[in-house]
Tab-separated table of C-alpha atoms and ligand atoms in Angstrom:
chain	number	residue	atom	x	y	z
A	19	MET	CA	-9.507	-16.747	-19.420
A	20	LYS	CA	-8.561	-20.010	-17.777
A	21	PRO	CA	-6.544	-19.677	-14.546
A	22	SER	CA	-3.793	-21.834	-16.066
A	23	GLN	CA	-3.388	-19.448	-18.993
A	24	HIS	CA	-3.413	-16.437	-16.688
A	25	LYS	CA	-0.627	-17.966	-14.602
A	26	ALA	CA	1.388	-18.998	-17.663
A	27	GLU	CA	1.320	-15.403	-18.903
A	28	VAL	CA	2.424	-14.000	-15.540
A	29	LEU	CA	5.213	-16.559	-15.284
A	30	GLU	CA	6.378	-15.841	-18.821
A	31	ALA	CA	6.666	-12.127	-18.032
A	32	PHE	CA	8.429	-12.697	-14.710
A	33	LYS	CA	10.889	-15.146	-16.280
A	34	LYS	CA	12.055	-12.276	-18.489
A	35	VAL	CA	12.812	-9.944	-15.595
A	36	SER	CA	12.168	-10.692	-11.959
A	37	PRO	CA	9.726	-8.226	-10.373
A	38	SER	CA	11.266	-8.634	-6.940
A	39	LEU	CA	15.048	-8.638	-7.346
A	40	ILE	CA	16.740	-6.124	-5.048
A	41	ASP	CA	20.455	-5.809	-4.452
A	42	VAL	CA	21.062	-6.920	-0.865
A	43	GLU	CA	24.387	-8.527	-1.673
A	44	THR	CA	26.631	-6.218	0.317
A	45	GLN	CA	26.445	-5.355	4.008
A	46	GLU	CA	25.573	-1.790	3.064
A	47	THR	CA	22.731	-2.566	0.630
A	48	TYR	CA	21.380	-5.239	2.974
A	49	GLN	CA	21.368	-2.836	5.941
A	50	THR	CA	19.511	-0.156	3.966
A	51	TYR	CA	16.898	-2.669	2.846
A	52	SER	CA	16.531	-4.263	6.266
A	53	GLU	CA	16.172	-0.855	7.950
A	54	ARG	CA	13.277	0.035	5.636
A	55	GLN	CA	11.474	-3.197	6.530
A	56	ARG	CA	12.131	-2.643	10.224
A	57	ASN	CA	10.592	0.836	10.038
A	58	LEU	CA	7.583	-0.433	8.124
A	59	PHE	CA	6.849	-3.201	10.623
A	60	ARG	CA	7.778	-1.490	13.876
A	61	TYR	CA	6.453	2.028	13.383
A	62	ARG	CA	3.813	1.817	10.692
A	63	LEU	CA	2.285	-1.620	11.157
A	64	LYS	CA	2.948	-1.722	14.930
A	65	PHE	CA	4.187	-5.263	14.474
A	66	PRO	CA	7.731	-5.031	15.866
A	67	PRO	CA	10.386	-7.432	14.570
A	68	GLU	CA	10.432	-9.101	18.014
A	69	LEU	CA	7.003	-10.574	17.194
A	70	PHE	CA	8.657	-12.689	14.498
A	71	GLU	CA	11.149	-14.239	16.899
A	72	GLY	CA	10.753	-18.025	17.114
A	73	ARG	CA	7.653	-17.914	14.875
A	74	SER	CA	7.086	-20.159	11.868
A	75	VAL	CA	6.325	-18.126	8.757
A	76	ILE	CA	5.026	-19.265	5.386
A	77	ASP	CA	5.744	-16.786	2.582
A	78	PHE	CA	3.326	-17.073	-0.372
A	79	GLY	CA	5.148	-15.949	-3.544
A	80	CYS	CA	8.463	-15.255	-1.815
A	81	GLY	CA	10.148	-14.162	-5.059
A	82	THR	CA	13.915	-13.753	-4.801
A	83	GLY	CA	14.047	-14.084	-1.014
A	84	GLU	CA	15.292	-10.682	0.181
A	85	PHE	CA	12.617	-10.166	2.809
A	86	ASP	CA	12.943	-13.763	4.029
A	87	LEU	CA	16.560	-13.029	4.830
A	88	VAL	CA	15.453	-10.104	6.998
A	89	LEU	CA	12.820	-12.283	8.696
A	90	ALA	CA	15.525	-14.827	9.473
A	91	GLU	CA	17.579	-12.052	11.044
A	92	TRP	CA	14.541	-11.251	13.191
A	93	GLY	CA	14.528	-14.863	14.377
A	94	ALA	CA	11.707	-16.379	12.290
A	95	MET	CA	11.664	-19.892	10.792
A	96	ILE	CA	10.622	-19.515	7.192
A	97	LEU	CA	9.187	-21.586	4.419
A	98	GLY	CA	8.971	-19.617	1.194
A	99	PHE	CA	7.553	-20.748	-2.123
A	100	ASP	CA	7.144	-19.209	-5.562
A	101	PHE	CA	6.199	-20.587	-8.962
A	102	ASN	CA	9.204	-18.978	-10.631
A	103	SER	CA	12.093	-21.448	-10.329
A	104	ASP	CA	14.584	-18.708	-11.347
A	105	SER	CA	13.503	-16.654	-8.330
A	106	ILE	CA	13.837	-19.659	-6.041
A	107	ASP	CA	17.354	-20.311	-7.406
A	108	ARG	CA	18.266	-16.716	-6.633
A	109	ALA	CA	16.710	-16.968	-3.153
A	110	ASN	CA	18.746	-20.091	-2.399
A	111	SER	CA	21.967	-18.532	-3.641
A	112	LEU	CA	21.278	-15.440	-1.550
A	113	ILE	CA	20.947	-17.561	1.563
A	114	ALA	CA	24.070	-19.530	0.717
A	115	LYS	CA	26.030	-16.275	0.475
A	116	ALA	CA	24.408	-14.536	3.402
A	117	SER	CA	26.950	-13.399	5.906
A	118	VAL	CA	24.533	-11.156	7.768
A	119	VAL	CA	22.543	-13.878	9.508
A	120	GLU	CA	23.940	-16.846	11.378
A	121	ASP	CA	21.942	-20.036	11.974
A	122	ILE	CA	19.598	-19.232	9.144
A	123	ASN	CA	16.313	-21.124	9.268
A	124	ILE	CA	14.834	-20.858	5.776
A	125	GLU	CA	13.599	-23.319	3.186
A	126	PHE	CA	12.577	-22.346	-0.328
A	127	PHE	CA	10.464	-24.394	-2.745
A	128	VAL	CA	9.062	-24.013	-6.223
A	129	GLY	CA	5.288	-24.060	-5.917
A	130	ASP	CA	2.023	-22.528	-7.036
A	131	ILE	CA	-0.225	-20.464	-4.754
A	132	ASP	CA	-3.229	-22.718	-5.443
A	133	THR	CA	-1.570	-26.126	-5.237
A	134	PHE	CA	1.503	-25.967	-3.003
A	135	THR	CA	1.058	-28.558	-0.257
A	136	ILE	CA	0.335	-26.840	3.062
A	137	VAL	CA	-0.668	-28.551	6.288
A	138	PRO	CA	-3.642	-26.504	7.573
A	139	SER	CA	-3.233	-24.519	10.809
A	140	SER	CA	0.474	-25.273	10.996
A	141	TYR	CA	2.107	-21.815	10.818
A	142	ASP	CA	2.221	-18.852	13.180
A	143	ILE	CA	2.318	-16.299	10.385
A	144	ALA	CA	1.191	-16.399	6.741
A	145	LEU	CA	2.792	-13.648	4.732
A	146	SER	CA	2.529	-12.466	1.162
A	147	LEU	CA	3.909	-9.255	-0.280
A	148	GLY	CA	3.103	-8.010	-3.771
A	149	VAL	CA	1.616	-11.253	-5.098
A	150	LEU	CA	-2.173	-10.893	-4.844
A	151	ALA	CA	-2.380	-8.555	-7.886
A	152	HIS	CA	-1.018	-11.303	-10.121
A	153	VAL	CA	-3.125	-14.333	-9.211
A	154	PRO	CA	-6.358	-15.327	-10.980
A	155	ASP	CA	-8.381	-16.033	-7.827
A	156	GLN	CA	-7.452	-13.471	-5.191
A	157	ARG	CA	-10.013	-14.536	-2.622
A	158	ALA	CA	-8.918	-18.163	-2.852
A	159	MET	CA	-5.340	-17.102	-2.174
A	160	PHE	CA	-6.426	-15.125	0.891
A	161	MET	CA	-8.385	-18.135	2.159
A	162	ARG	CA	-5.403	-20.466	1.700
A	163	MET	CA	-3.250	-18.054	3.663
A	164	ALA	CA	-5.829	-17.879	6.446
A	165	SER	CA	-6.217	-21.639	6.628
A	166	SER	CA	-2.450	-22.188	6.891
A	167	ILE	CA	-2.213	-20.341	10.227
A	168	SER	CA	-3.052	-21.663	13.638
A	169	SER	CA	-5.280	-19.912	16.126
A	170	GLY	CA	-3.326	-17.012	17.665
A	171	GLY	CA	-1.493	-16.488	14.377
A	172	TYR	CA	-1.319	-13.562	11.970
A	173	LEU	CA	-1.956	-13.024	8.288
A	174	ILE	CA	0.229	-10.294	6.769
A	175	LEU	CA	-0.617	-9.024	3.307
A	176	GLY	CA	1.051	-6.453	1.064
A	177	PHE	CA	-1.376	-5.732	-1.746
A	178	ILE	CA	-2.141	-3.188	-4.419
A	179	GLU	CA	-5.045	-0.861	-3.715
A	180	ASP	CA	-7.035	-0.562	-6.939
A	181	SER	CA	-7.369	3.222	-6.842
A	182	GLY	CA	-3.622	3.512	-6.307
A	183	LEU	CA	-3.117	1.703	-9.578
A	184	ILE	CA	-4.957	4.201	-11.735
A	185	GLN	CA	-1.833	6.038	-12.814
A	186	ARG	CA	-0.349	2.770	-14.051
A	187	LEU	CA	-3.601	1.634	-15.630
A	188	PHE	CA	-3.578	4.829	-17.688
A	189	HIS	CA	-0.038	4.026	-18.794
A	190	ARG	CA	-1.120	0.552	-19.848
A	191	ALA	CA	-4.083	1.890	-21.772
A	192	ILE	CA	-1.812	4.410	-23.526
A	193	VAL	CA	0.715	1.735	-24.488
A	194	ARG	CA	-2.085	-0.523	-25.712
A	195	ALA	CA	-3.425	2.318	-27.848
A	196	THR	CA	-0.176	2.363	-29.832
A	197	ALA	CA	1.054	-0.002	-32.503
A	198	ILE	CA	3.707	-1.392	-30.160
A	199	GLN	CA	4.664	-4.961	-30.978
A	200	ASP	CA	7.457	-6.046	-28.673
A	201	ASP	CA	9.017	-5.616	-25.226
A	202	ALA	CA	11.869	-3.430	-26.500
A	203	ALA	CA	9.389	-0.938	-27.952
A	204	ILE	CA	7.355	-0.985	-24.707
A	205	ASN	CA	10.534	-0.170	-22.794
A	206	THR	CA	11.542	2.691	-25.088
A	207	THR	CA	8.066	4.227	-25.177
A	208	ALA	CA	7.545	3.845	-21.428
A	209	ARG	CA	10.841	5.567	-20.631
A	210	ARG	CA	9.979	8.395	-23.040
A	211	LEU	CA	6.407	8.980	-21.904
A	212	PHE	CA	6.403	7.928	-18.247
A	213	GLY	CA	10.038	8.509	-17.284
A	214	GLU	CA	9.226	10.509	-14.182
A	215	HIS	CA	6.850	7.838	-12.858
A	216	ILE	CA	9.345	5.058	-13.549
A	217	GLU	CA	12.162	6.909	-11.792
A	218	ARG	CA	9.884	7.387	-8.793
A	219	SER	CA	9.065	3.689	-8.712
A	220	VAL	CA	12.741	2.773	-8.980
A	221	LYS	CA	13.514	5.078	-6.072
A	222	HIS	CA	10.675	3.866	-3.838
A	223	GLY	CA	10.806	0.197	-4.823
A	224	ASN	CA	14.589	-0.161	-5.039
A	225	ARG	CA	14.266	-2.025	-8.341
A	226	SER	CA	15.587	-1.493	-11.851
A	227	ALA	CA	13.583	0.484	-14.421
A	228	GLU	CA	13.414	-2.602	-16.623
A	229	SER	CA	11.900	-4.620	-13.794
A	230	VAL	CA	9.305	-1.911	-13.071
A	231	ILE	CA	8.305	-1.671	-16.743
A	232	ASN	CA	8.158	-5.429	-17.113
A	233	ASP	CA	6.006	-5.742	-13.991
A	234	TYR	CA	3.276	-3.296	-15.011
A	235	LEU	CA	3.454	-2.980	-18.778
A	236	VAL	CA	4.756	-6.297	-20.139
A	237	ASN	CA	3.037	-8.552	-17.611
A	238	PRO	CA	-0.650	-8.470	-18.606
A	239	HIS	CA	-2.126	-9.347	-15.181
A	240	TYR	CA	-2.013	-6.642	-12.586
A	241	VAL	CA	-5.260	-6.175	-10.664
A	242	GLY	CA	-5.687	-4.037	-7.565
A	243	VAL	CA	-8.303	-4.618	-4.901
A	244	PRO	CA	-10.084	-2.147	-2.605
A	245	ILE	CA	-9.411	-2.442	1.118
A	246	GLN	CA	-13.165	-2.909	1.697
A	247	VAL	CA	-13.090	-6.100	-0.347
A	248	VAL	CA	-10.086	-7.530	1.493
A	249	ASP	CA	-11.791	-6.560	4.755
A	250	SER	CA	-14.885	-8.520	3.764
A	251	TRP	CA	-12.817	-11.657	3.064
A	252	ALA	CA	-11.242	-11.329	6.501
A	253	GLN	CA	-14.667	-10.788	8.062
A	254	ASP	CA	-16.052	-13.946	6.391
A	255	LEU	CA	-13.179	-15.949	7.882
A	256	GLY	CA	-13.540	-14.476	11.383
A	257	LEU	CA	-10.142	-12.747	11.272
A	258	LYS	CA	-9.645	-9.577	13.335
A	259	HIS	CA	-8.063	-6.510	11.809
A	260	TYR	CA	-4.792	-5.796	13.610
A	261	SER	CA	-3.195	-2.904	11.714
A	262	SER	CA	-2.719	-1.446	8.287
A	263	TRP	CA	-0.561	0.990	6.427
A	264	PRO	CA	-1.529	3.470	5.176
A	265	SER	CA	-3.581	3.551	8.323
A	266	THR	CA	-7.278	2.889	7.772
A	267	GLU	CA	-8.245	3.498	11.378
A	268	LEU	CA	-11.148	5.895	11.910
A	269	PRO	CA	-9.676	9.293	12.774
A	270	PHE	CA	-10.667	11.183	15.971
A	271	ALA	CA	-11.910	7.990	17.699
A	272	VAL	CA	-12.412	8.387	21.481
A	273	ASP	CA	-14.244	5.234	22.604
A	274	SER	CA	-13.020	3.764	25.872
A	275	PRO	CA	-11.222	0.413	25.735
A	276	ASP	CA	-14.406	-1.237	27.132
A	277	GLN	CA	-16.401	-0.330	24.036
A	278	PRO	CA	-16.373	-2.828	21.177
A	279	ILE	CA	-14.206	-1.539	18.329
A	280	VAL	CA	-16.302	0.049	15.565
A	281	SER	CA	-16.902	-2.672	12.995
A	282	ARG	CA	-15.103	-2.164	9.719
A	283	MET	CA	-18.304	-3.461	8.122
A	284	SER	CA	-20.424	-0.584	9.499
A	285	ASP	CA	-21.801	2.145	7.217
A	286	PRO	CA	-19.711	5.040	8.616
A	287	TYR	CA	-16.555	2.956	8.281
A	288	HIS	CA	-17.352	2.114	4.665
A	289	THR	CA	-17.977	5.779	3.882
A	290	PHE	CA	-14.642	6.675	5.430
A	291	LEU	CA	-12.870	3.950	3.456
A	292	SER	CA	-14.385	5.248	0.210
A	293	LEU	CA	-12.827	8.639	0.938
A	294	HIS	CA	-9.597	6.840	1.715
A	295	ARG	CA	-9.757	5.199	-1.696
A	296	LEU	CA	-10.129	8.608	-3.280
A	297	ARG	CA	-7.123	9.848	-1.353
A	298	TRP	CA	-5.025	7.040	-2.816
A	299	MET	CA	-5.862	8.317	-6.228
A	300	PHE	CA	-5.023	11.938	-5.529
A	301	ALA	CA	-2.112	11.359	-3.159
A	302	ASN	CA	0.371	13.417	-5.093
A	303	GLN	CA	2.197	14.900	-2.134
A	304	SER	CA	3.818	13.500	0.966
A	305	ASP	CA	1.566	13.327	4.033
A	306	LEU	CA	3.400	16.210	5.683
A	307	ALA	CA	2.813	18.499	2.707
A	308	THR	CA	-0.820	17.382	2.341
A	309	PHE	CA	-1.697	17.900	5.993
A	310	SER	CA	0.231	21.168	6.241
A	311	ARG	CA	-1.881	22.560	3.406
A	312	LEU	CA	-5.141	21.077	4.691
A	313	PHE	CA	-4.691	22.185	8.301
A	314	GLU	CA	-3.156	25.597	7.546
A	315	GLY	CA	-6.524	27.375	7.724
A	316	PHE	CA	-7.333	25.750	11.078
A	317	LEU	CA	-4.422	27.395	12.873
A	318	PRO	CA	-6.439	30.231	14.499
A	319	ALA	CA	-9.182	27.756	15.493
A	320	ALA	CA	-6.576	25.441	17.024
A	321	GLY	CA	-5.223	28.350	19.091
A	322	LEU	CA	-8.745	29.111	20.306
A	323	VAL	CA	-9.398	25.481	21.226
A	324	GLU	CA	-6.287	25.500	23.420
A	325	GLN	CA	-7.328	28.789	25.040
A	326	ILE	CA	-10.925	27.685	25.655
A	327	LEU	CA	-9.998	24.359	27.175
A	328	ASP	CA	-7.151	25.702	29.300
A	329	THR	CA	-9.287	28.471	30.802
A	330	LEU	CA	-12.376	26.275	31.169
A	331	CYS	CA	-10.465	23.517	32.935
A	332	SER	CA	-8.701	25.940	35.248
A	333	THR	CA	-11.973	27.753	36.059
A	334	LEU	CA	-13.616	24.456	36.964
A	335	GLN	CA	-10.563	23.199	38.867
A	336	THR	CA	-10.181	26.345	40.952
A	337	GLY	CA	-13.915	26.997	41.307
A	338	ASP	CA	-13.325	30.559	40.102
A	339	LEU	CA	-16.825	30.944	38.659
A	340	ASN	CA	-17.206	34.688	38.129
A	341	PRO	CA	-19.017	36.800	35.484
A	342	ALA	CA	-15.730	37.826	33.806
A	343	ASN	CA	-14.784	34.193	33.169
A	344	LEU	CA	-18.296	33.443	31.926
A	345	HIS	CA	-18.116	36.357	29.487
A	346	ASN	CA	-14.667	35.266	28.359
A	347	GLN	CA	-15.964	31.750	27.558
A	348	ARG	CA	-18.915	33.189	25.628
A	349	VAL	CA	-16.629	35.265	23.439
A	350	LEU	CA	-14.130	32.425	22.869
A	351	TRP	CA	-16.792	29.900	21.800
A	352	ALA	CA	-18.359	32.418	19.417
A	353	ASP	CA	-14.917	33.178	17.938
A	354	LEU	CA	-14.228	29.466	17.553
A	355	GLY	CA	-17.465	28.987	15.613
A	356	GLU	CA	-16.477	31.785	13.211
A	357	GLU	CA	-12.908	30.544	12.773
A	358	LEU	CA	-14.037	26.974	12.128
A	359	GLU	CA	-16.517	28.159	9.542
A	360	LEU	CA	-13.790	30.091	7.712
A	361	ALA	CA	-11.310	27.217	7.915
A	362	LEU	CA	-13.840	24.649	6.690
A	363	GLU	CA	-14.790	26.893	3.778
A	364	ALA	CA	-11.123	27.354	2.825
A	365	ALA	CA	-10.389	23.619	3.132
A	366	SER	CA	-13.445	22.622	1.118
A	367	SER	CA	-12.735	25.093	-1.677
A	368	SER	CA	-9.102	23.913	-1.844
A	369	LEU	CA	-10.270	20.273	-1.934
A	370	ILE	CA	-12.878	20.971	-4.595
A	371	SER	CA	-10.459	22.907	-6.786
A	372	GLY	CA	-7.862	20.094	-6.441
A	373	LEU	CA	-10.506	17.563	-7.355
A	374	GLY	CA	-11.526	19.664	-10.359
A	375	GLN	CA	-7.938	19.960	-11.579
A	376	VAL	CA	-7.219	16.249	-11.400
A	377	SER	CA	-10.589	15.048	-12.659
A	378	GLY	CA	-10.431	17.579	-15.541
A	379	GLU	CA	-7.086	16.152	-16.612
A	380	LEU	CA	-8.257	12.607	-16.076
A	381	LEU	CA	-11.200	13.157	-18.407
A	382	LYS	CA	-8.896	14.828	-20.945
A	383	VAL	CA	-6.598	11.774	-21.053
A	384	LEU	CA	-9.584	9.442	-21.145
A	385	GLU	CA	-10.985	11.372	-24.086
A	386	PHE	CA	-7.624	11.188	-25.849
A	387	LEU	CA	-7.581	7.432	-25.314
A	388	THR	CA	-11.163	6.993	-26.434
A	389	HIS	CA	-10.795	8.959	-29.671
A	390	GLY	CA	-7.103	9.142	-30.436
A	391	ILE	CA	-6.124	5.521	-30.908
A	392	HIS	CA	-3.847	3.882	-33.523
A	393	HIS	CA	-0.749	6.014	-33.016
A	394	GLU	CA	2.727	4.964	-33.979
A	395	PRO	CA	4.727	4.838	-30.719
A	396	ASP	CA	7.201	7.499	-31.903
A	397	ASP	CA	4.493	9.976	-32.878
A	398	LEU	CA	2.566	9.599	-29.706
A	399	SER	CA	2.429	12.618	-27.469
A	400	LEU	CA	0.203	12.809	-24.455
A	401	PRO	CA	-2.131	15.615	-23.480
A	402	VAL	CA	-0.236	17.955	-21.152
A	403	THR	CA	-1.060	17.261	-17.506
A	404	ASP	CA	0.062	19.210	-14.474
A	405	TYR	CA	-1.531	17.162	-11.700
A	406	LEU	CA	-2.687	13.735	-12.819
A	407	PHE	CA	0.673	12.028	-13.294
A	408	LYS	CA	2.500	13.860	-10.544
A	409	GLY	CA	1.750	11.175	-7.990
A	410	TYR	CA	3.767	11.152	-4.802
A	411	ASN	CA	4.650	7.492	-5.098
A	412	GLY	CA	2.357	6.467	-7.903
A	413	LEU	CA	1.583	3.002	-6.698
A	414	GLY	CA	-0.919	2.153	-4.023
A	415	THR	CA	0.837	-0.575	-2.089
A	416	SER	CA	-1.079	-1.211	1.104
A	417	TYR	CA	-0.163	-3.465	3.989
A	418	ALA	CA	-2.614	-5.041	6.377
A	419	ILE	CA	-2.365	-7.518	9.236
A	420	TRP	CA	-5.119	-9.686	10.697
A	421	TYR	CA	-5.180	-11.815	13.811
A	422	LYS	CA	-6.736	-15.288	13.898
A	423	PRO	CA	-8.521	-15.690	17.251
B	519	LIG	C1	6.161	-8.613	-7.087
B	519	LIG	S1	6.796	-10.188	-6.772
B	519	LIG	C2	6.912	-10.174	-5.005
B	519	LIG	C3	7.931	-11.133	-4.471
B	519	LIG	C4	8.182	-11.073	-2.967
B	519	LIG	N1	7.030	-11.460	-2.206
B	519	LIG	C5	8.642	-9.702	-2.562
B	519	LIG	O1	7.956	-9.025	-1.795
B	519	LIG	O2	9.701	-9.288	-3.015
B	519	LIG	C6	5.433	-11.266	-7.099
B	519	LIG	C7	5.803	-12.720	-6.975
B	519	LIG	O3	4.627	-13.505	-7.050
B	519	LIG	C8	4.976	-14.729	-7.674
B	519	LIG	N2	3.732	-15.371	-8.158
B	519	LIG	C9	2.785	-14.827	-8.953
B	519	LIG	N3	1.801	-15.729	-9.170
B	519	LIG	C10	2.122	-16.844	-8.476
B	519	LIG	C11	1.498	-18.102	-8.298
B	519	LIG	N4	0.335	-18.392	-8.904
B	519	LIG	N5	2.121	-19.018	-7.518
B	519	LIG	C12	3.298	-18.726	-6.911
B	519	LIG	N6	3.945	-17.558	-7.056
B	519	LIG	C13	3.365	-16.616	-7.824
B	519	LIG	C14	5.909	-14.269	-8.774
B	519	LIG	O4	6.694	-15.306	-9.307
B	519	LIG	C15	6.728	-13.207	-8.074
B	519	LIG	O5	7.892	-13.731	-7.505
C-alpha cells in the first residue's frame, strides 16, 4: 500500500472519533490528568518535570493538545503538529480556555509527520506519544525526531510494544472474521464480545469506549514494534538510552560506575529483552501481584541470605573466627542451596503451567479463527477463555527516552 493511502485511511478513521481526546476542561479533571503525567515522568521515567523547564519541545502528532498543556505548566515552550485539523482546532480551543497555566508558550500547526517543516537540530526535546503505530514508515519518523533535536537534547517516545498488542490483534481478527459491514456493527459487536477489555482501556486511557473501539478496530493501521527494533534505530543514530517504562534495565546489575554500561545490543541483553516481550504478552496481573506470586517460594531462602550475610560480615568484622562460626556457615550455605533449589523448582513449574494455560487458549482461539470463519456478528460466540483475555491493562504502551550526545 502506498504511504499516502495508508495515511488517508488513518486520517479518515481519526476524523470520525479522535483517538486522543481527554476531558481536561475542569480544574479537577485537569489536575487528575496532570498528576498521572507527573508520576509517569518523575518516578517511572526518572525525567522530572523540572527538566522541561525553559526547554523547547516539538510534539510529533500532538493530537488534541492535553499533554502539551501540562508541558506548558512545567515551563516548556512547545510546538505541536498533527495532520488532523479537527484535533488542532480542539488543541487551540483548549489553550484559549486554559485557566490552569499562565503565560502559555504553545503553538499548534496542522502538519504531516513526514513533511512538516522542521529546522534540524533546533529543539531541546522531540516528543511523540501514541503516534508511531499509525505511520507507514516508523523508522523514518524516529529519524526525523532525532534530527530535530540539538546535541544535549532528548527524544521521548511513547509507542506500542508489538507483543502487548496481541490481545487487540485477536479482537481485530475476530471482527474481520465476521460479516460486519459498518462502524455501528463493529461498535455493537466489540462491546458485546470484548466489553471487559474496552472498559479496562477506558479506565487506563481515560478515553471514551467509542474512541477506543475506533482507534483499534475501525482504524486499519495499528502496528506495534519490539523494543529491540527501536533500540537498534537509536543505536544507528548514536543516541544513548536514558530510561524506559516498563523498565528494560538488566535486573541485578552490580557494575561500578566506572564500567561501561552493558550495551543494549549485546547478546545477553537481547535475550533478556525477548523474555521481556513475552512478559508483555502474559502480563495479566499488576506487578505487585505478579512478583508476590513469583517470589513467594523464595521467602525461606531470602531469610537465609540475610542470616548468612549478617553473621559472615560480623565474624569478619570482629575477627571472631572460631570452629562454631565456621560450622554455622557450612550449615547455612547448605540450607540455602536446598531452599533455592526448591524455590526455583516451584517458580519454574508455576511459570510453565501459566505458559501452558495461556498458550493453550491462544491456540484454541487461533484454531477457531482459522476454521470458523464467516459468522454473522450476532451468532458469533468465542471459545471460552480464562486467561488469555484477562490482561492487566491489555495494551503494551511503552515509553522510552534517549539522549543525544
Ligand atoms: C493516539 S493519538 C495521540 C495523540 C497525542 N500525542 C496524545 O498522546 O494524546 C495519535 C495521533 O497521531 C496523529 N497522526 C497519525 N499519523 C500522522 C501523520 N502521518 N502525521 C501527523 N499526525 C499523525 C493522529 O492524528 C493522532 O492525533
